[in-house]
Amino acid sequence: MAVGLPENIFITKLDAAANWARSNSMWPMPFATACCGIELMATAASRHDLARFGAEVMRFSPRQCDLLIVAGRVVMKMLPVLQRIWLQMPEPKWCISMGACACSGGVFDTYAVVQGVDRFIPVDMYVPGCPPRPEQLLAAVIEMQAKVRRTGTVMGREFTIRDTPDGPTPFDQDERYRIQDANLIQLGGFSAAATGKGLQGRSNRG
Amino acid sequence: MVELSVLQSRFGAGITESVFRDNRRIDVSSGSVFEILSGLKAEFGFSMLIDLTAVDWLEYEGATDRFSVVYLLLNMDTGERLIVRTAVNLPDPCLPSVYSLWRGADWMEREVFDMFGISFTGHPDLRRLLMPEEFDAYPLRKDYPLKGRGERHNFPVITRSGS
């Protein structure tokens, strides 16, 4: 200890002090759209008790939260809502993508479901599972706290350097093929398709 | 039970009948479907429209038309049920709306329009029901790929430093 300091006075870095406070009082925004939401509730309930890690304050307003937990599949119609919620959360903020559907679309490989929310919003932590057990979500929250302590800065410099999208591009290559096919149909490339009696023998990609 | 001969003498001989697992179906032409449905409601007591939906027959063996629109009717007095089918084809699948006969047809016709692209003339508010407004495909058509064609993938990608 430094000589000359009175009792109960510590010297630390501002970053470390901020990280200590932030990591021990994460307020989650539950974006629960499917069965992962049930596990999220179980995580917050008495048996698994998310309050042990200071994250029990589920705020249903994004303006009071700093940890977005996307629990469940997100459909295309819902994505603007998710993006708006993310933009409404004040800094500093983090995002956990919980479950197979939020991470990759899961079994819902259809036109209506987002194939992973990291294509459109930044994600810090992925939780695998269908749905993940509460222990897994607890592990993710603990890991999130460790990440905040490890990389956090009081001015949020670790956020400003992430200026490229975290996830894959919104369009997969096979999706580009399907868009090309659609354009060909509109241009009359498949004349039989215009009568509705065509398309036999031609493989519909996807 | 309404006999086929009675229907034929009232609405013309173009009506054919078929039965599958005790479900009676009559096939009518798309030009006369509104007249027949209003007659069935007014004269034969089919006061309730149970369901209105459509079928895409693309690549179906033996099919002659692209779409069928199916009306499921119920006679509330006798409990008799009747299925009325009519066929429509591309490029402009179009039918008269039965909203004026049964108010319940409102959202059913909107759903058929949303999923199959069959438009109903005379419908008061023919908008998409389930899919977003700017969606420009018809997902339940058989030639629509299961994974879609990226209709809704034009959202902005939010980066961490930009949010």
Short mmCIF file of C-alpha atoms in Angstrom, two decimals:
data_model
loop_
_atom_site.label_atom_id
_atom_site.label_comp_id
_atom_site.label_asym_id
_atom_site.label_seq_id
_atom_site.Cartn_x
_atom_site.Cartn_y
_atom_site.Cartn_z
CA MET A 1 0.00 0.00 0.00
CA ALA A 2 1.10 3.45 -0.72
CA VAL A 3 2.49 5.35 2.19
CA GLY A 4 0.51 8.27 3.46
CA LEU A 5 -2.95 7.15 2.36
CA PRO A 6 -5.60 7.21 5.03
CA GLU A 7 -7.52 4.04 5.86
CA ASN A 8 -10.26 2.79 3.47
CA ILE A 9 -8.78 4.54 0.45
CA PHE A 10 -7.77 2.47 -2.58
CA ILE A 11 -6.00 3.43 -5.74
CA THR A 12 -7.28 1.91 -8.96
CA LYS A 13 -7.84 2.71 -12.58
CA LEU A 14 -11.02 4.45 -13.65
CA ASP A 15 -11.63 1.69 -16.18
CA ALA A 16 -11.42 -0.99 -13.54
CA ALA A 17 -13.76 0.87 -11.23
CA ALA A 18 -16.30 1.33 -14.03
CA ASN A 19 -16.02 -2.29 -15.08
CA TRP A 20 -16.50 -3.47 -11.53
CA ALA A 21 -19.70 -1.49 -11.25
CA ARG A 22 -21.01 -2.36 -14.69
CA SER A 23 -20.31 -6.07 -14.58
CA ASN A 24 -21.99 -6.55 -11.22
CA SER A 25 -25.21 -4.76 -12.06
CA MET A 26 -26.21 -5.80 -15.55
CA TRP A 27 -29.85 -5.09 -16.16
CA PRO A 28 -31.18 -7.44 -18.82
CA MET A 29 -33.72 -6.51 -21.44
CA PRO A 30 -35.61 -9.77 -22.04
CA PHE A 31 -36.48 -10.05 -25.72
CA ALA A 32 -38.18 -13.41 -25.29
CA THR A 33 -40.10 -14.59 -28.33
CA ALA A 34 -40.16 -18.38 -27.99
CA CYS A 35 -39.32 -21.34 -25.77
CA CYS A 36 -35.92 -19.85 -24.86
CA GLY A 37 -37.94 -17.23 -23.05
CA ILE A 38 -39.27 -19.92 -20.70
CA GLU A 39 -35.69 -20.91 -19.84
CA LEU A 40 -34.87 -17.24 -19.37
CA MET A 41 -37.70 -17.00 -16.85
CA ALA A 42 -36.47 -20.14 -15.14
CA THR A 43 -33.02 -18.58 -14.93
CA ALA A 44 -34.43 -15.56 -13.18
CA ALA A 45 -36.64 -17.61 -10.88
CA SER A 46 -35.71 -18.85 -7.45
CA ARG A 47 -34.06 -22.16 -8.30
CA HIS A 48 -31.34 -20.73 -10.51
CA ASP A 49 -31.58 -17.17 -9.19
CA LEU A 50 -29.98 -14.75 -11.60
CA ALA A 51 -29.88 -12.26 -8.71
CA ARG A 52 -26.73 -13.96 -7.43
CA PHE A 53 -24.93 -12.24 -10.30
CA GLY A 54 -26.61 -8.87 -10.01
CA ALA A 55 -28.66 -9.33 -13.17
CA GLU A 56 -32.10 -9.91 -11.73
CA VAL A 57 -33.58 -6.54 -12.63
CA MET A 58 -35.48 -7.39 -15.79
CA ARG A 59 -36.55 -4.05 -17.17
CA PHE A 60 -39.23 -4.12 -19.82
CA SER A 61 -38.11 -0.77 -21.13
CA PRO A 62 -34.97 -0.72 -23.24
CA ARG A 63 -34.09 2.71 -21.93
CA GLN A 64 -33.27 1.25 -18.52
CA CYS A 65 -31.31 -1.80 -19.68
CA ASP A 66 -27.76 -2.56 -20.67
CA LEU A 67 -27.88 -6.26 -21.56
CA LEU A 68 -30.13 -7.37 -24.42
CA ILE A 69 -30.95 -11.08 -24.25
CA VAL A 70 -32.46 -12.20 -27.55
CA ALA A 71 -34.21 -15.41 -26.51
CA GLY A 72 -35.94 -17.20 -29.35
CA ARG A 73 -36.46 -16.93 -33.05
CA VAL A 74 -36.90 -13.51 -34.60
CA VAL A 75 -39.11 -13.25 -37.65
CA MET A 76 -38.54 -10.74 -40.41
CA LYS A 77 -41.57 -8.74 -39.37
CA MET A 78 -40.15 -8.47 -35.83
CA LEU A 79 -36.63 -7.44 -36.82
CA PRO A 80 -37.28 -3.68 -37.09
CA VAL A 81 -38.65 -3.85 -33.55
CA LEU A 82 -35.51 -5.62 -32.33
CA GLN A 83 -33.30 -3.08 -34.06
CA ARG A 84 -35.23 -0.21 -32.56
CA ILE A 85 -35.00 -1.74 -29.08
CA TRP A 86 -31.25 -2.13 -29.50
CA LEU A 87 -30.87 1.48 -30.63
CA GLN A 88 -32.98 2.71 -27.71
CA MET A 89 -30.73 1.11 -25.11
CA PRO A 90 -28.26 3.56 -23.56
CA GLU A 91 -24.52 3.01 -23.62
CA PRO A 92 -22.78 0.92 -22.46
CA LYS A 93 -24.77 -2.05 -23.72
CA TRP A 94 -24.17 -5.67 -24.59
CA CYS A 95 -26.10 -8.38 -26.36
CA ILE A 96 -26.48 -12.08 -25.68
CA SER A 97 -27.91 -14.21 -28.48
CA MET A 98 -29.59 -17.09 -26.67
CA GLY A 99 -30.43 -20.38 -28.34
CA ALA A 100 -30.03 -21.93 -31.76
CA CYS A 101 -32.75 -19.82 -33.39
CA ALA A 102 -31.38 -16.46 -32.33
CA CYS A 103 -27.84 -17.53 -33.25
CA SER A 104 -28.52 -19.14 -36.62
CA GLY A 105 -32.22 -19.47 -37.33
CA GLY A 106 -32.23 -22.99 -35.97
CA VAL A 107 -34.67 -25.35 -37.59
CA PHE A 108 -36.67 -22.43 -39.00
CA ASP A 109 -34.81 -22.19 -42.28
CA THR A 110 -37.62 -20.34 -44.04
CA TYR A 111 -38.34 -17.08 -45.79
CA ALA A 112 -39.90 -15.54 -42.71
CA VAL A 113 -37.24 -16.11 -40.04
CA VAL A 114 -33.98 -14.20 -39.55
CA GLN A 115 -31.07 -16.62 -39.93
CA GLY A 116 -29.22 -15.31 -36.93
CA VAL A 117 -29.71 -11.91 -35.31
CA ASP A 118 -26.00 -11.15 -35.70
CA ARG A 119 -26.70 -10.44 -39.35
CA PHE A 120 -28.47 -7.25 -38.33
CA ILE A 121 -27.42 -6.28 -34.80
CA PRO A 122 -24.07 -6.67 -32.99
CA VAL A 123 -23.81 -9.67 -30.67
CA ASP A 124 -21.29 -10.16 -27.86
CA MET A 125 -22.07 -13.66 -26.65
CA TYR A 126 -23.70 -16.70 -28.22
CA VAL A 127 -25.43 -19.38 -26.15
CA PRO A 128 -25.94 -22.69 -27.98
CA GLY A 129 -28.78 -25.05 -27.19
CA CYS A 130 -32.37 -25.68 -28.14
CA PRO A 131 -33.29 -24.28 -25.72
CA PRO A 132 -30.22 -23.77 -23.50
CA ARG A 133 -30.56 -24.86 -19.91
CA PRO A 134 -30.56 -22.11 -17.29
CA GLU A 135 -27.05 -23.15 -16.28
CA GLN A 136 -25.87 -22.29 -19.77
CA LEU A 137 -27.42 -18.84 -19.61
CA LEU A 138 -25.87 -18.34 -16.19
CA ALA A 139 -22.51 -19.34 -17.64
CA ALA A 140 -23.03 -16.82 -20.43
CA VAL A 141 -23.83 -14.06 -17.96
CA ILE A 142 -20.73 -14.94 -15.91
CA GLU A 143 -18.64 -14.98 -19.08
CA MET A 144 -20.18 -11.66 -20.08
CA GLN A 145 -19.12 -10.19 -16.74
CA ALA A 146 -15.61 -11.52 -17.26
CA LYS A 147 -15.53 -9.99 -20.72
CA VAL A 148 -16.63 -6.62 -19.39
CA ARG A 149 -13.94 -6.72 -16.69
CA ARG A 150 -11.33 -7.81 -19.20
CA THR A 151 -12.05 -5.46 -22.10
CA GLY A 152 -14.20 -2.66 -20.72
CA THR A 153 -13.19 0.97 -20.74
CA VAL A 154 -14.97 3.81 -19.07
CA MET A 155 -15.42 5.75 -22.33
CA GLY A 156 -16.46 2.68 -24.35
CA ARG A 157 -13.39 2.54 -26.60
CA GLU A 158 -13.89 -1.20 -27.02
CA PHE A 159 -17.19 -0.46 -28.76
CA THR A 160 -16.00 2.20 -31.19
CA ILE A 161 -13.42 -0.08 -32.78
CA ARG A 162 -16.13 -2.58 -33.77
CA ASP A 163 -17.13 -0.72 -36.92
CA THR A 164 -17.76 -3.77 -39.13
CA PRO A 165 -20.73 -6.13 -38.84
CA ASP A 166 -20.18 -8.97 -36.39
CA GLY A 167 -22.10 -11.63 -38.23
CA PRO A 168 -22.33 -12.98 -41.77
CA THR A 169 -23.76 -10.85 -44.56
CA PRO A 170 -27.55 -10.68 -44.72
CA PHE A 171 -27.54 -12.52 -48.06
CA ASP A 172 -26.22 -16.05 -48.43
CA GLN A 173 -24.92 -17.08 -51.83
CA ASP A 174 -27.85 -19.42 -52.47
CA GLU A 175 -30.18 -16.56 -51.65
CA ARG A 176 -28.53 -14.53 -54.40
CA TYR A 177 -29.21 -17.42 -56.78
CA ARG A 178 -32.87 -17.39 -55.85
CA ILE A 179 -33.08 -13.63 -56.38
CA GLN A 180 -31.49 -14.10 -59.80
CA ASP A 181 -34.06 -16.78 -60.60
CA ALA A 182 -36.86 -14.45 -59.59
CA ASN A 183 -35.49 -11.68 -61.79
CA LEU A 184 -35.25 -14.11 -64.71
CA ILE A 185 -38.88 -15.09 -64.24
CA GLN A 186 -39.91 -11.46 -64.22
CA LEU A 187 -37.89 -10.76 -67.35
CA GLY A 188 -39.53 -13.65 -69.14
CA GLY A 189 -36.53 -15.94 -69.09
CA PHE A 190 -38.76 -18.84 -68.15
CA SER A 191 -41.71 -18.22 -70.42
CA ALA A 192 -43.53 -21.28 -69.14
CA ALA A 193 -43.55 -19.86 -65.66
CA ALA A 194 -45.70 -16.97 -66.77
CA THR A 195 -48.56 -19.32 -67.56
CA GLY A 196 -48.21 -21.12 -64.27
CA LYS A 197 -47.78 -24.48 -65.95
CA GLY A 198 -44.01 -24.43 -66.07
CA LEU A 199 -41.12 -25.04 -63.74
CA GLN A 200 -41.34 -28.82 -64.04
CA GLY A 201 -37.99 -30.46 -64.25
CA ARG A 202 -36.19 -27.38 -63.04
CA SER A 203 -34.85 -27.70 -59.56
CA ASN A 204 -36.07 -24.98 -57.26
CA ARG A 205 -33.00 -24.09 -55.27
CA GLY A 206 -33.89 -24.22 -51.60
CA MET B 1 -79.70 -32.78 -48.37
CA VAL B 2 -79.58 -30.62 -51.45
CA GLU B 3 -79.54 -32.90 -54.47
CA LEU B 4 -77.22 -32.19 -57.34
CA SER B 5 -80.12 -32.24 -59.79
CA VAL B 6 -81.83 -29.47 -57.85
CA LEU B 7 -78.68 -27.36 -57.96
CA GLN B 8 -78.21 -28.06 -61.64
CA SER B 9 -81.76 -27.11 -62.50
CA ARG B 10 -81.41 -23.90 -60.52
CA PHE B 11 -77.88 -22.81 -61.45
CA GLY B 12 -77.23 -24.56 -64.77
CA ALA B 13 -75.74 -27.87 -65.78
CA GLY B 14 -72.15 -26.71 -65.40
CA ILE B 15 -72.03 -27.92 -61.80
CA THR B 16 -70.29 -31.23 -61.11
CA GLU B 17 -70.21 -33.14 -57.87
CA SER B 18 -67.65 -35.35 -56.15
CA VAL B 19 -67.41 -36.99 -52.74
CA PHE B 20 -64.32 -37.63 -50.67
CA ARG B 21 -64.69 -39.16 -47.17
CA ASP B 22 -68.29 -37.98 -46.81
CA ASN B 23 -67.40 -34.46 -47.89
CA ARG B 24 -69.59 -33.34 -50.78
CA ARG B 25 -67.89 -30.95 -53.14
CA ILE B 26 -69.39 -29.15 -56.07
CA ASP B 27 -67.18 -27.63 -58.75
CA VAL B 28 -68.45 -24.47 -60.37
CA SER B 29 -67.02 -22.07 -62.90
CA SER B 30 -65.37 -18.92 -61.67
CA GLY B 31 -67.74 -16.76 -63.67
CA SER B 32 -70.83 -18.02 -61.89
CA VAL B 33 -69.45 -18.58 -58.40
CA PHE B 34 -70.86 -15.42 -56.87
CA GLU B 35 -74.33 -16.05 -58.26
CA ILE B 36 -74.26 -19.64 -57.01
CA LEU B 37 -72.99 -18.70 -53.54
CA SER B 38 -75.60 -15.96 -53.11
CA GLY B 39 -78.27 -18.42 -54.30
CA LEU B 40 -77.05 -21.05 -51.88
CA LYS B 41 -77.25 -18.55 -49.07
CA ALA B 42 -80.62 -17.06 -49.95
CA GLU B 43 -82.54 -20.10 -51.19
CA PHE B 44 -80.85 -23.15 -49.71
CA GLY B 45 -80.14 -21.86 -46.21
CA PHE B 46 -76.34 -21.98 -46.23
CA SER B 47 -76.12 -19.03 -43.92
CA MET B 48 -72.59 -19.49 -42.61
CA LEU B 49 -69.23 -19.35 -44.36
CA ILE B 50 -66.99 -21.69 -42.37
CA ASP B 51 -63.83 -21.15 -44.33
CA LEU B 52 -62.47 -19.68 -47.51
CA THR B 53 -59.11 -20.87 -48.69
CA ALA B 54 -57.16 -21.78 -51.82
CA VAL B 55 -55.06 -24.59 -53.24
CA ASP B 56 -52.13 -24.38 -55.65
CA TRP B 57 -52.16 -27.33 -58.06
CA LEU B 58 -48.79 -26.65 -59.70
CA GLU B 59 -47.10 -29.93 -60.73
CA TYR B 60 -50.05 -31.90 -59.33
CA GLU B 61 -50.75 -34.96 -61.41
CA GLY B 62 -53.85 -34.56 -63.54
CA ALA B 63 -54.53 -30.99 -62.53
CA THR B 64 -55.94 -28.74 -65.23
CA ASP B 65 -56.02 -25.42 -63.42
CA ARG B 66 -53.43 -23.60 -61.37
CA PHE B 67 -55.50 -22.55 -58.33
CA SER B 68 -58.67 -23.66 -56.66
CA VAL B 69 -60.55 -21.40 -54.31
CA VAL B 70 -62.60 -23.37 -51.79
CA TYR B 71 -65.67 -22.17 -49.90
CA LEU B 72 -66.90 -24.26 -46.97
CA LEU B 73 -70.57 -23.58 -46.27
CA LEU B 74 -72.78 -24.61 -43.37
CA ASN B 75 -76.56 -24.68 -43.15
CA MET B 76 -77.22 -23.60 -39.58
CA ASP B 77 -80.75 -25.07 -39.55
CA THR B 78 -80.09 -28.56 -40.84
CA GLY B 79 -76.39 -28.89 -40.10
CA GLU B 80 -75.66 -29.71 -43.71
CA ARG B 81 -72.26 -28.83 -45.05
CA LEU B 82 -71.26 -28.12 -48.63
CA ILE B 83 -67.91 -27.41 -50.22
CA VAL B 84 -67.87 -25.17 -53.28
CA ARG B 85 -64.76 -25.10 -55.41
CA THR B 86 -63.85 -22.90 -58.31
CA ALA B 87 -60.73 -22.62 -60.43
CA VAL B 88 -58.68 -19.56 -61.29
CA ASN B 89 -55.53 -19.26 -63.35
CA LEU B 90 -52.56 -17.00 -63.93
CA PRO B 91 -51.67 -14.38 -65.05
CA ASP B 92 -54.51 -12.54 -63.34
CA PRO B 93 -56.28 -14.76 -60.80
CA CYS B 94 -59.36 -12.83 -59.80
CA LEU B 95 -62.73 -13.62 -58.23
CA PRO B 96 -65.68 -11.56 -57.03
CA SER B 97 -65.60 -10.96 -53.30
CA VAL B 98 -68.24 -12.60 -51.12
CA TYR B 99 -67.82 -9.95 -48.42
CA SER B 100 -71.29 -8.67 -49.24
CA LEU B 101 -72.75 -12.11 -48.42
CA TRP B 102 -70.71 -13.03 -45.36
CA ARG B 103 -68.79 -10.40 -43.39
CA GLY B 104 -66.51 -13.17 -42.15
CA ALA B 105 -65.00 -13.40 -45.60
CA ASP B 106 -63.11 -10.17 -44.96
CA TRP B 107 -59.91 -11.55 -43.43
CA MET B 108 -60.19 -14.90 -45.20
CA GLU B 109 -60.01 -13.20 -48.56
CA ARG B 110 -57.19 -11.02 -47.35
CA GLU B 111 -55.26 -14.12 -46.29
CA VAL B 112 -55.82 -15.83 -49.64
CA PHE B 113 -54.67 -12.65 -51.36
CA ASP B 114 -51.63 -12.50 -49.09
CA MET B 115 -50.55 -16.09 -49.55
CA PHE B 116 -51.63 -16.86 -53.14
CA GLY B 117 -52.00 -13.51 -54.85
CA ILE B 118 -55.62 -14.13 -55.82
CA SER B 119 -57.42 -10.79 -55.81
CA PHE B 120 -61.08 -10.33 -54.94
CA THR B 121 -62.94 -7.57 -56.71
CA GLY B 122 -65.38 -5.71 -54.51
CA HIS B 123 -63.45 -6.38 -51.31
CA PRO B 124 -63.50 -3.21 -49.21
CA ASP B 125 -59.92 -3.41 -47.91
CA LEU B 126 -57.78 -5.90 -49.80
CA ARG B 127 -54.42 -5.60 -48.05
CA ARG B 128 -51.93 -8.21 -46.92
CA LEU B 129 -52.98 -9.86 -43.68
CA LEU B 130 -49.94 -11.74 -42.37
CA MET B 131 -46.92 -10.68 -44.38
CA PRO B 132 -45.55 -7.14 -44.19
CA GLU B 133 -46.89 -4.52 -46.56
CA GLU B 134 -43.72 -4.23 -48.64
CA PHE B 135 -43.45 -7.99 -49.17
CA ASP B 136 -44.00 -8.54 -52.89
CA ALA B 137 -44.15 -12.35 -53.21
CA TYR B 138 -46.86 -14.91 -52.49
CA PRO B 139 -45.35 -17.51 -50.13
CA LEU B 140 -47.86 -20.35 -50.45
CA ARG B 141 -47.50 -20.63 -54.21
CA LYS B 142 -45.70 -23.85 -55.06
CA ASP B 143 -43.08 -22.11 -57.18
CA TYR B 144 -42.00 -19.92 -54.27
CA PRO B 145 -38.81 -21.33 -52.71
CA LEU B 146 -39.07 -22.33 -49.06
CA LYS B 147 -36.20 -20.06 -48.07
CA GLY B 148 -37.64 -17.12 -49.95
CA ARG B 149 -35.91 -14.76 -52.29
CA GLY B 150 -34.57 -12.32 -49.77
CA GLU B 151 -37.63 -10.07 -49.88
CA ARG B 152 -37.07 -8.70 -46.40
CA HIS B 153 -33.31 -8.74 -46.15
CA ASN B 154 -32.82 -5.08 -46.97
CA PHE B 155 -32.67 -3.95 -43.36
CA PRO B 156 -29.75 -1.80 -42.28
CA VAL B 157 -26.97 -3.79 -40.63
CA ILE B 158 -26.25 -2.13 -37.31
CA THR B 159 -22.59 -2.19 -36.30
CA ARG B 160 -21.50 -1.80 -32.71
CA SER B 161 -19.79 1.52 -33.23
CA GLY B 162 -22.77 2.83 -35.16
CA SER B 163 -25.34 2.16 -32.43
#
